[in-house]
Every structure is written in structure tokens, then in C-alpha cells.
Coordinates of C-alpha atoms in Angstrom, one line a residue:
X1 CA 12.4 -26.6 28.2
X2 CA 11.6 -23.1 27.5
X3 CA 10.5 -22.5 24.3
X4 CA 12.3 -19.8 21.8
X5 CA 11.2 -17.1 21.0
X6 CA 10.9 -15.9 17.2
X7 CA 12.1 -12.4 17.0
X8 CA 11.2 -12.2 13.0
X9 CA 7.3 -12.2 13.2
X10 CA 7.8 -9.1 16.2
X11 CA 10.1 -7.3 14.1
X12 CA 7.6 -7.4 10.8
X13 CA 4.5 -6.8 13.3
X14 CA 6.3 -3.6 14.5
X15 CA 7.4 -2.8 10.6
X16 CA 3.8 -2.4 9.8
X17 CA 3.0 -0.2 13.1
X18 CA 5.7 2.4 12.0
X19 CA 4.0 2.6 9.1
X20 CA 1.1 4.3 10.7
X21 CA 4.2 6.9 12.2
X22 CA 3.5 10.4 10.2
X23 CA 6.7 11.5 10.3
X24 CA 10.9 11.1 10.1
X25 CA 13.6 12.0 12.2
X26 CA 15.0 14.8 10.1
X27 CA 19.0 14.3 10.6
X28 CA 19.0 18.1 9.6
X29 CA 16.5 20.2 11.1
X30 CA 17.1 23.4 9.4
X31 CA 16.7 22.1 5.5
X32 CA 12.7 22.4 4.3
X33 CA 10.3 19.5 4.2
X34 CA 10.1 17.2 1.2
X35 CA 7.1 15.6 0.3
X36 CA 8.8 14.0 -3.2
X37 CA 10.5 10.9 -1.5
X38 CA 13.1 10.0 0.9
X39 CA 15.3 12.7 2.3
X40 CA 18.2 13.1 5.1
X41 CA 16.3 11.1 7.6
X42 CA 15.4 8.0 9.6
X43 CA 12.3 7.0 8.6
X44 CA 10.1 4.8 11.5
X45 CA 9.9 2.0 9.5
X46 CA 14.3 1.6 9.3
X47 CA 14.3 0.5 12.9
X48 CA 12.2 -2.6 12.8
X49 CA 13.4 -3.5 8.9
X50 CA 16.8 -3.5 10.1
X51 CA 15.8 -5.9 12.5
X52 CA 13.7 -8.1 10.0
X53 CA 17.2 -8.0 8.2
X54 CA 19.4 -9.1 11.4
X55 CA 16.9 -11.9 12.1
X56 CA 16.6 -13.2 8.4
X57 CA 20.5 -13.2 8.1
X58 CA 20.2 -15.4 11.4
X59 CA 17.5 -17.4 10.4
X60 CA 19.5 -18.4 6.9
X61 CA 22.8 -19.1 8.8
X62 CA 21.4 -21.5 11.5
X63 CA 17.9 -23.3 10.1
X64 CA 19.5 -23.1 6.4
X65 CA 16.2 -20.2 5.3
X66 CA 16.6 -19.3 2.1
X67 CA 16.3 -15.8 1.4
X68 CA 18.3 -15.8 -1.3
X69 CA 17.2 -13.6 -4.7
X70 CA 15.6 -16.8 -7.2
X71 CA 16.4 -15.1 -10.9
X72 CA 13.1 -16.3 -11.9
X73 CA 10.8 -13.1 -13.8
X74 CA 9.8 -11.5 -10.8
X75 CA 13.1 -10.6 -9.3
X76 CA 14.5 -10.1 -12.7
X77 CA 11.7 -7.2 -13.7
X78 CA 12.9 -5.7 -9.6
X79 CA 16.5 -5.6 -10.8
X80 CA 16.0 -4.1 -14.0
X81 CA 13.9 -1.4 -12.5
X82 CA 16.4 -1.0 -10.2
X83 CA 19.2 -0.9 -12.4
X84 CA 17.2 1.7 -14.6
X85 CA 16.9 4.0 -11.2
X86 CA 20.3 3.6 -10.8
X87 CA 21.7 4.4 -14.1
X88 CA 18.8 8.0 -14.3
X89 CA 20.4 8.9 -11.0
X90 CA 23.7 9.7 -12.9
X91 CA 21.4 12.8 -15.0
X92 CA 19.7 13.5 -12.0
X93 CA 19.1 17.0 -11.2
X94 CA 19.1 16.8 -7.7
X95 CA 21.6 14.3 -6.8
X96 CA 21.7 14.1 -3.1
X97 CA 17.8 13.5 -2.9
X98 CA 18.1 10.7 -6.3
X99 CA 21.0 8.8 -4.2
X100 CA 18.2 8.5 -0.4
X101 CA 15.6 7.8 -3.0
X102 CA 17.9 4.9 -4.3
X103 CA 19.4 3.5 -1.2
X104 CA 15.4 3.3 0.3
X105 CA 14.7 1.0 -2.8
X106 CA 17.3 -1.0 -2.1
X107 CA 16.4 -1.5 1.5
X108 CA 12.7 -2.0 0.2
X109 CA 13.8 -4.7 -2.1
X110 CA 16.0 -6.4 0.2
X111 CA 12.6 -6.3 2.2
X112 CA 10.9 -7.9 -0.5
X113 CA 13.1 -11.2 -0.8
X114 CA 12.9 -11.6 2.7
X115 CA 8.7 -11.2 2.6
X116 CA 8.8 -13.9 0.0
X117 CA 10.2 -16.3 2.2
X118 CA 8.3 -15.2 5.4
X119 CA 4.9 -14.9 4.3
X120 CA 5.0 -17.8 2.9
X121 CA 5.1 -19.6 6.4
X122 CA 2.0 -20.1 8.8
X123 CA 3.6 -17.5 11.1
X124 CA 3.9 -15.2 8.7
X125 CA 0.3 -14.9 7.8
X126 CA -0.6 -14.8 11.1
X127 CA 1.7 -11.9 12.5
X128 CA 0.0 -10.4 8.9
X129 CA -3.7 -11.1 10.0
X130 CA -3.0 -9.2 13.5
X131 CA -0.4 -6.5 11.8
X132 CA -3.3 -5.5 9.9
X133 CA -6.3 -6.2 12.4
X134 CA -4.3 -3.7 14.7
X135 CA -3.7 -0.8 12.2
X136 CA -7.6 -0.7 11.7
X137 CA -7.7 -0.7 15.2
X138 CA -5.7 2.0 15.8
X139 CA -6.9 4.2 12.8
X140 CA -10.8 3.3 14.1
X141 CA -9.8 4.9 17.4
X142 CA -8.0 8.2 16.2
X143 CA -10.3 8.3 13.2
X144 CA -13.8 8.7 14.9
X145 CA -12.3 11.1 17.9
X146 CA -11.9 13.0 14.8
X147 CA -14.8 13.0 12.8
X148 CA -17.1 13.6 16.1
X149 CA -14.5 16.6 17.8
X150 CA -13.2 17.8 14.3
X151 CA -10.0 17.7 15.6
X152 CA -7.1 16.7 12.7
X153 CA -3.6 16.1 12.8
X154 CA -3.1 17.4 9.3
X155 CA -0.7 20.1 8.0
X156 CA 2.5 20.9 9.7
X157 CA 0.9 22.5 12.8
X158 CA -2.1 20.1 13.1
X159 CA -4.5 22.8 12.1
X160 CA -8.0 22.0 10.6
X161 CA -7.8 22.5 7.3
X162 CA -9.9 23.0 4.2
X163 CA -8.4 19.2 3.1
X164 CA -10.6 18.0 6.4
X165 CA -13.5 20.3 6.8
X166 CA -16.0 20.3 3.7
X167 CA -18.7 21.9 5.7
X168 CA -19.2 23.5 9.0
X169 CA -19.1 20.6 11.6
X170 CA -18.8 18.0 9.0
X171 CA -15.2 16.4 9.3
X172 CA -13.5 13.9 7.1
X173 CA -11.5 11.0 9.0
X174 CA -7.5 11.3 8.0
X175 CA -6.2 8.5 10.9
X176 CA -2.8 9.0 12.1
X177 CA -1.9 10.0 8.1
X178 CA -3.4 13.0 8.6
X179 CA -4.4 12.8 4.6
X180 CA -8.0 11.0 4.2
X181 CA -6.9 9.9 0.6
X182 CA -3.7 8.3 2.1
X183 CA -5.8 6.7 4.7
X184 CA -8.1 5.4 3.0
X185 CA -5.5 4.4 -0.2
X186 CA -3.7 2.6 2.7
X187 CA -6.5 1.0 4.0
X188 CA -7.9 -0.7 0.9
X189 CA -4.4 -2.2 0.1
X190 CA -4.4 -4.6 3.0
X191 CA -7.9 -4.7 4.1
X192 CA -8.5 -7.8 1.5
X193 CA -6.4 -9.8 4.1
X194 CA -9.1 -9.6 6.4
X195 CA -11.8 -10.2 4.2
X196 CA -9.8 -13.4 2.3
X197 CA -8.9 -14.8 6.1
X198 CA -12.6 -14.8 7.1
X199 CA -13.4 -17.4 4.5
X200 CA -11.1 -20.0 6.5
X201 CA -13.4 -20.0 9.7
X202 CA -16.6 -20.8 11.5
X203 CA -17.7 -19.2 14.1
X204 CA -16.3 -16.8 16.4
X205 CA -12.8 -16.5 15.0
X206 CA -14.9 -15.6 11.6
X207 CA -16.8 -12.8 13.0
X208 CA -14.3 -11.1 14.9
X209 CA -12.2 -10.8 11.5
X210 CA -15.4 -9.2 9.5
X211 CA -15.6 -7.0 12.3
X212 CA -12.1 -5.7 11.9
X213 CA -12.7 -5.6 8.3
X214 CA -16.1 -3.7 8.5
X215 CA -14.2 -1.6 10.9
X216 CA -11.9 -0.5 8.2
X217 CA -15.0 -0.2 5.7
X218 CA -16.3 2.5 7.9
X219 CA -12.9 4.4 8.2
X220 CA -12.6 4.2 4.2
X221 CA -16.3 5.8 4.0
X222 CA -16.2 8.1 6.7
X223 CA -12.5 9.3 5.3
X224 CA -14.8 10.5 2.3
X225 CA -12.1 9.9 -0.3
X226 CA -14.1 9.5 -3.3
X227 CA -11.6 7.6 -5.2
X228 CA -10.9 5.3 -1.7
X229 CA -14.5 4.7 -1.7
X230 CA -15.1 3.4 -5.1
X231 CA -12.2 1.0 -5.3
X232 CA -13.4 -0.5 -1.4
X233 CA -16.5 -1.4 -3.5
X234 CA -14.7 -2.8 -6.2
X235 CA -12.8 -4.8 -4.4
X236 CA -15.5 -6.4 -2.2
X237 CA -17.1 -7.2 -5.6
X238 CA -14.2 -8.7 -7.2
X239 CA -13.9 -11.0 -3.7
X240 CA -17.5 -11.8 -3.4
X241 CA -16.9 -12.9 -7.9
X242 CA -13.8 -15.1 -6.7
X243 CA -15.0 -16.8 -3.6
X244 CA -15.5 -19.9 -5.3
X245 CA -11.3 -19.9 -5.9
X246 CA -10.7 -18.5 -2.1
X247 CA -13.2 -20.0 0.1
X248 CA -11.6 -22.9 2.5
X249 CA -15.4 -24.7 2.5
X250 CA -17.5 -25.4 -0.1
X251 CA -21.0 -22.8 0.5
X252 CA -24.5 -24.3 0.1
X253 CA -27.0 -22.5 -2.3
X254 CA -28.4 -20.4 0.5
X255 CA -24.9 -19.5 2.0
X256 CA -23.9 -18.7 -1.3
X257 CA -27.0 -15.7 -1.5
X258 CA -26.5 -14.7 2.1
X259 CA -22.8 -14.3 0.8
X260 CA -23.2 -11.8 -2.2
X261 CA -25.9 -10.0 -0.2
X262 CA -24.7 -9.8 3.1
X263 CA -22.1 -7.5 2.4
X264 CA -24.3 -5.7 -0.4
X265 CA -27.1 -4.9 2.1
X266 CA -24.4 -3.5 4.7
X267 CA -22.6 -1.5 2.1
X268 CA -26.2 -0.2 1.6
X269 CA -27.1 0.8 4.5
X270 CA -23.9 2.3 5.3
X271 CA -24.5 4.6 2.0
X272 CA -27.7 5.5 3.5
X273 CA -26.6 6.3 6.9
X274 CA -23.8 8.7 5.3
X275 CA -25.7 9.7 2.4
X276 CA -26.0 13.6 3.2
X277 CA -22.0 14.0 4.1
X278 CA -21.0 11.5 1.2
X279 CA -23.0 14.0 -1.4
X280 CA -21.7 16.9 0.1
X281 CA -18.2 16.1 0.2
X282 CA -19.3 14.6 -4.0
X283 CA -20.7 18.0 -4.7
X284 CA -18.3 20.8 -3.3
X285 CA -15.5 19.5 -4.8
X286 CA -13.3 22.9 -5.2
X287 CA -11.6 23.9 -8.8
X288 CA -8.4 25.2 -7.0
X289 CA -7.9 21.7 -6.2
X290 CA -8.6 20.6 -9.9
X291 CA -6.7 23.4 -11.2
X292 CA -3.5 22.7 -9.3
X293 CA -3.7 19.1 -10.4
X294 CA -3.2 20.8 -13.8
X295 CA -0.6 23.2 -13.3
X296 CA 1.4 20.3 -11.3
X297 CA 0.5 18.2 -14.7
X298 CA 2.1 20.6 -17.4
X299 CA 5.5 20.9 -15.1
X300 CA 5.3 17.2 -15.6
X301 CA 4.9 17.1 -19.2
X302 CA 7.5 19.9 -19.2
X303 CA 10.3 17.8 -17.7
X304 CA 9.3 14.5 -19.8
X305 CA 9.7 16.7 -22.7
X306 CA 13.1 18.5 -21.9
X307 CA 14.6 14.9 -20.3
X308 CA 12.6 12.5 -22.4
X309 CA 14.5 9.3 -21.7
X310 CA 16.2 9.9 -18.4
X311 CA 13.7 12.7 -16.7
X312 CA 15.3 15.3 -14.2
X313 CA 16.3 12.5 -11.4
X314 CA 14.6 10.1 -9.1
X315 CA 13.0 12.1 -6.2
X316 CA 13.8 15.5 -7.4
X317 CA 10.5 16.6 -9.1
X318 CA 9.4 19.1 -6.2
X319 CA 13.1 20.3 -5.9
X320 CA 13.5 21.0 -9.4
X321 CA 10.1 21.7 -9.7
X322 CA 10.3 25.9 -10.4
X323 CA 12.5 25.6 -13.6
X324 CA 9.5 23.7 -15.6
X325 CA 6.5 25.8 -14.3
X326 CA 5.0 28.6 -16.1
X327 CA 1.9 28.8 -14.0
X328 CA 4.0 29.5 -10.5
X329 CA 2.3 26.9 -8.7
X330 CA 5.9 26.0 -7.2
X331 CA 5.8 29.2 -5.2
X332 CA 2.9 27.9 -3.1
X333 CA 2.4 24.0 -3.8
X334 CA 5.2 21.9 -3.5
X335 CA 4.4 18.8 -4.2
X336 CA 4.8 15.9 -6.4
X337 CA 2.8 15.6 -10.0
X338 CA -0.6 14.0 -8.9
X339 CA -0.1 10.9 -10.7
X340 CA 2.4 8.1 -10.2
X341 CA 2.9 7.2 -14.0
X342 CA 3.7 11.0 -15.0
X343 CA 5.7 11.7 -11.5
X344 CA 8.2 8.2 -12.7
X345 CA 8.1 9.1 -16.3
X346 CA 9.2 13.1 -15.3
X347 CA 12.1 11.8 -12.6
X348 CA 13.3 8.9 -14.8
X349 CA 12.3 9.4 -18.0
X350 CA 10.7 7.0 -20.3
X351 CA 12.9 4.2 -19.6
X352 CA 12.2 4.5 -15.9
X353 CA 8.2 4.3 -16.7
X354 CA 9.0 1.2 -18.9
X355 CA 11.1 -0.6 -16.4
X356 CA 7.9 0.5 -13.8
X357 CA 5.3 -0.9 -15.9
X358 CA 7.4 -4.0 -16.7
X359 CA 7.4 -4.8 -12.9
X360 CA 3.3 -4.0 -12.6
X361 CA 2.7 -6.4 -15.6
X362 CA 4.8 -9.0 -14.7
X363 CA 3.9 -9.2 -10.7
X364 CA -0.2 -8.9 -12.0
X365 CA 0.3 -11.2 -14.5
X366 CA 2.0 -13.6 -12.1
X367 CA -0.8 -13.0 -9.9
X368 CA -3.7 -13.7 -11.8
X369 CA -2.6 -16.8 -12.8
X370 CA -2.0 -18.6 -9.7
X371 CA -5.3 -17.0 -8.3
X372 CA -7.1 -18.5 -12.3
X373 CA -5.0 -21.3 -12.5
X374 CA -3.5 -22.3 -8.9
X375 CA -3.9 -25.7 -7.2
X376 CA -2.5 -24.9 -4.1
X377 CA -5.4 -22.8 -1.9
X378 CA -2.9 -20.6 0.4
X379 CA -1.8 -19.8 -2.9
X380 CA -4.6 -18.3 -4.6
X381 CA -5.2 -16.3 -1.4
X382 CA -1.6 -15.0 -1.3
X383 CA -1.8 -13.9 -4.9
X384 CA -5.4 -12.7 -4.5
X385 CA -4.9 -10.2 -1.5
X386 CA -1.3 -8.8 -3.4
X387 CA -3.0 -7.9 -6.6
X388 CA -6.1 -6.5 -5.2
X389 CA -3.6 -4.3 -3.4
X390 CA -1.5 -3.4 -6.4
X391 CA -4.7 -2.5 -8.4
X392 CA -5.3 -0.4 -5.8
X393 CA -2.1 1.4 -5.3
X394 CA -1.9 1.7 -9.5
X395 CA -5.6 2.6 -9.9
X396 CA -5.6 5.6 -6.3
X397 CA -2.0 6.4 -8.5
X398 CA -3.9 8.2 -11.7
X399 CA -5.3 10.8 -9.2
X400 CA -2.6 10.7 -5.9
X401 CA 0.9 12.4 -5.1
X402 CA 1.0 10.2 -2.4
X403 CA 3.4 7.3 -3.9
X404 CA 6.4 8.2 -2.5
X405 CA 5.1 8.1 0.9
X406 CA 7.2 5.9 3.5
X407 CA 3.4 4.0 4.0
X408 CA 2.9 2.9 0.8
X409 CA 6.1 2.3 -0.6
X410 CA 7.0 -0.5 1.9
X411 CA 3.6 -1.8 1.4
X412 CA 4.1 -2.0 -2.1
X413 CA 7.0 -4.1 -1.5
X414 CA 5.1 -6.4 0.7
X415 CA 2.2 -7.0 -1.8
X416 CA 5.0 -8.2 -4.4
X417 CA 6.5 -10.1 -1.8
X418 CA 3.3 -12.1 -1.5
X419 CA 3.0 -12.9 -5.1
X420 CA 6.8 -14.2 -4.7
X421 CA 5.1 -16.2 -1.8
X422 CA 2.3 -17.0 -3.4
X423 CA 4.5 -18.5 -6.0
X424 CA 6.7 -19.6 -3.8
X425 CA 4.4 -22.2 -2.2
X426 CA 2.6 -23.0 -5.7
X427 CA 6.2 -24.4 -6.9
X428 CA 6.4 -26.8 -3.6
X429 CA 2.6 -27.8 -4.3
X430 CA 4.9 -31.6 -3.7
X431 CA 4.3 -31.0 -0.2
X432 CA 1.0 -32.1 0.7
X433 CA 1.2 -29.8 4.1
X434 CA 0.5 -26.9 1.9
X435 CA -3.1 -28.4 0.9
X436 CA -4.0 -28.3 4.5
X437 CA -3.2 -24.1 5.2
X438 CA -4.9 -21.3 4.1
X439 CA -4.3 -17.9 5.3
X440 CA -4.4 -18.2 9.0
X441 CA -5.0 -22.4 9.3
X442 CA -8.2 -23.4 10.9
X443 CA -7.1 -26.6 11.8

């Protein structure tokens, strides 16, 4: 008897490839780019979700899969977020951008309830082990023919720009993003997949998933994002501090050592081997950069304080932008406040911000204590790799306009479906199959 095939784990495997996809298919051509959210388009990542959705709505109708929303504090923080989007879009601005800003939360958090349910199956982790072991394929290959030709796909004509080249012949690595600082903010989202799902083999199978995840290591480093580069280090060391609550086998004394400094003496001589373009690129640092960071800073504060409680509309900050800036930055730099707390705070006022940081405390919170406190070791893996994401996407946030992007939206959603997962599968701890997988089984 032929064996079925399971279209879900192809559908969310080709979710996370779109995701590499810079670019939409504008559904009108002639209106101007907008790099502040959604806008009139079909983004790469609808085709496979809606397929994710077909196939969940499937699965719960025939095997009985319940993808059904749960009530419990994580989807109640989603829904009054949401609800607070909703009800700012009524004062918003610039409604027709607020309403595809809305409808692609929705989608996303449709997209989280059925993550919850999918990664917290042994087929789900795997199609998330190879998802991710692909991407840093794929980025190794386009990154490095850029960084030794200096060709770039950034800007809207792929032209080499300042962004890319910090020195003559010295090239920063931007992926298919074409932004190093997205690449590499990206990258250190989901790269603590790989690392966690090396601690459940021996062997081979262990080696080829630290190579993927060195792989990645290098792209973050040669991407040259300072900020992208710091939080790959914090993140290692906050793995390497937690093995003892992740690792599938217990580690002798000397494994233990060869642990903490394997990865320290690598990190090491990776510094050394890049140490003359990693101070450059630390050292010529332009102001115009800094300064528009400013001038997009005081148009923030200037919304905030004309629309205190429900801000000038969801995605209409770089539309509206022009009526709150004194410094005429809008005339030649049209994008988004960067920083994620002052860009939610500007388009939905205080009460979006609050609903925001309601969601980020309660899915961290959530988090840290089934990675603390967890007797289930899938669990604490789940919960681990989706906060070390979050922190990532919150901490990159203070500094980056890129949280609106298609890339790291939907990957935001997956990280808090994996704490749903994560406590998920903690809840059914009664099933004593749960003790025997990890991420990726080794049995």
C-alpha cells in the first residue's frame, strides 16, 4: 500500500523559503514602494501559508487535529493586541495601508495557532531542522559570491551601495535580503535550532548540524552587522550556560570543557581571521547614518505626542511621515522610525505599545519557565530556541526599521508558536512518548 503523503510539512518547508524572496507582487505597479508594512500586494510567503491553512483545516476535519485557539494567557495577550490594532485603525491616518497591515496579522496569527499544534509533532521539528539547514545554505552560497565579487543585490536597481561597501574591495554579505542587518537579524533568530538539535546526536548526524550552524556563524560575521554580531555571541553563551537543561546526554567532565571551549576557541579564531574588516567596518561608522536615526526619532516622538493614545495608524508612519518632520528627512529617507518600540508606540499609540509589550512579557515569561522549570526535554528546547529568537528580534529592534519586514514578521509568529508548542507538549507531559523526543529524535 502506498504510503500518503503529508502535504503540511511541504507547505511550512516552502513557507520558510519564501521568506528568503526580497520582494512582492505589487498588484499596482504605478503606486511608490513602501518599506513601513504590508501594502497592495501578494507577498511570497501567502502562497505556501494558504496552503498550510488548506491542509490544517484538512487535517482537523479528518484525523480530529486540533488547531483550535486554547484561551489560555498566550492567545489571550495575541487577541488583545489584536483587538488594540483593530480598534487604532479606526484613527488611522492612512487607512488603506492600517486595513493590509491588519489583515497580514490576522493571517500571521491564524499561522501561529496552527504552528502550535504542528511543531509540536516529530515532523514538525524535522521539516524545522531542514527549513532552517537550507536557508543557511542558500544565504552561504549567495552571501560569499558576494563578499569575494562585491556584487549586491541591494537597493532598487541592485547597485553597490555605501550600505555594502565600507572600504574599497571590502564587501559586507547581505544574502538574498540585500540588507546585512536583516540578514544577519534573521539569521540569529533561527540559527539556535541548529545549535539546540546538535545536542540530540552522536556522530555524523551531530557534525553535519554544527556545520550548518557554523555556516550561519560565518554569514552573521562576514555580514558585519555589529549589532547581529554581538547578540550571535550572546546567544552561543547563553546556550553553552543552559546545556545542562537542553542536552539529550549527560556530558562527562572533559566533554563538558571541550563544550564551553570548543565554540569559544572557533569564535576566536574567526575574530582573528576577520579582525582588520571587523575594525574597519567598527571604526567608519558614518554620522549621516546616526543623524538620520535621529531625525527619523523626533518624527516619532512628534506623532506619539500629537496622537498619544491611538498614534497616526498601523503602518502609516512613512506615509504620514512629512506632516511630523521639521528636519526634512522625509524628502529623502522614507523609512520607518529605527526602533520597533517608538515605530508601535507612533502608529498605535500608547495603548498599542502596551498591548505589544504585554504579548513580549507574557510569551518570555512563558518561555523561561518551562526552559527553568520544565520536565518534559522537547519542551525546554521548544521554549529555549523561541525565546532566544524573541530576544533577538526585541534586542536587533532598539536599533532596526526592519520589523515590519514580510521575513521577520512571520518568523515572529513562529517563535511564539513554539512557546504555544512548547507548552503545548509540557501540559501532556502524561504521555510518556514525549520523554523519549527531543528536537529531531535520535532514536
Amino acid at each position: 500500500m502506498n504510503k500518503r503523503i503529508d502535504f503540511l510539512p511541504i507547505c511550512y518547508f516552502f513557507l520558510f523559503i519564501s521568506l528568503m524572496v526580497n520582494g512582492r507582487l505589487r498588484l499596482d505597479p504605478t503606486a511608490p514602494f513602501h518599506f513601513g508594512g504590508a501594502e497592495y500586494a501578494i507577498s511570497p510567503f501567502d502562497i505556501p501559508l494558504v496552503g498550510i491553512f488548506i491542509f490544517s483545516l484538512l487535517s482537523t476535519l479528518w484525523k480530529k487535529t486540533n488547531y483550535f485557539i486554547k484561551f489560555d494567557s498566550l492567545d489571550i495577550s495575541l487577541i488583545i493586541y489584536l483587538t488594540v490594532l483593530l480598534i487604532t485603525t479606526v484613527f488611522s491616518q492612512s487607512l488603506d495601508f492600517s486595513i493590509y497591515e491588519l489583515v497580514r496579522q490576522f493571517k500571521l496569527f491564524l499561522l501561529y495557532i496552527c504552528a502550535r499544534t504542528f511543531f509540536s509533532k516529530q515532523s514538525g521539528l524535522t521539516t524545522l531542522i531542514v527549513s532552517i539547514s537550507f536557508i543557511v545554505f542558500i544565504q552561504g552560497v549567495v552571501g560569499y559570491f558576494q563578499y569575494f565579487t562585491g556584487q549586491t543585490i541591494s537597493g532598487l536597481n541592485a547597485e553597490v551601495s555605501d550600505l555594502n561597501e565600507i572600504a574599497s574591495g571590502v564587501y559586507r554579505v547581505a544574502g538574498t535580503f540585500g540588507h546585512p542587518g536583516i540578514l544577519s537579524q534573521f539569521l540569529n533568530s533561527i540559527l539556535g535550532v541548529l545549535l539546540v538539535a546538535s545536542f540530540n546526536y552522536k556522530g555524523y548526524k551531530k557534525n553535519i548540524i554544527l556545520i550548518f550552524y557554523m555556516l550561519g556563524g560565518i554569514i552573521i560575521l562576514t555580514s558585519l552587522a555589529r549589532t547581529g554580531i554581538a547578540m550571535f555571541g550572546v546567544i552561543l553563551f547563553l546556550t553553552i550556560l543552559l546545556n545542562a537543561k537542553l542536552n539529550a546526554y549527560k556530558l562527562g567532565r572533559l566533554k563538558k570543557v571541550l563544550l564551553v571551549m570548543g565554540p569559544i576557541l572557533i569564535c576566536l579564531g574567526l575574530l582573528i581571521a576577520f579582525f582588520d574588516v571587523i575594525l574597519l567596518r567598527f571604526t567608519t561608522a558614518q554620522d549621516v547614518s546616526l543623524n538620520i536615526r535621529f531625525y527619523l526619532a523626533d518624527i516619532a516622538f512628534n506623532m506619539i505626542e500629537n496622537n498619544p493614545l491611538t498614534g497616526v495608524g498601523l503602518n502609516a508612519f512613512t506615509t504620514v511621515m512629512k506632516h511630523y518632520d521639521h528636519t526634512g528627512v522625509s524628502g529623502y529617507f522614507m523609512f520607518p522610525v529605527h526602533n520597533i518600540y517608538l515605530l508601535i508606540a507612533s502608529e498605535t499609540g500608547l495603548i498599542g505599545l502596551i498591548s505589544f509589550l504585554l504579548v513580549m512579557c507574557v510569551f518570555l515569561f512563558s518561555g523561561v519557565k518551562i526552559v527553568r522549570k520544565g520536565r518534559v526535554l522537547l519542551a525546554r528546547q521548544l521554549a529555549f530556541c523561541a525565546i532566544s529568537g524573541l530576544v533577538v528580534i526585541y534586542l536587533s529592534g532598539l536599533l532596526g526599521w526592519s520589523w515590519r519586514l514580510d521575513c521577520l514578521q512571520v518568523i515572529f509568529y513562529i517563535l511564539l508558536g513554539l512557546v504555544a508548542a512548547a507548552r503545548k507538549i509540557e501540559g501532556e507531559n502524561k504521555n510518556e512518548e514525549y520523554y523519549n523526543h527531543t528536537i529531531h529524535s535520535n532514536k
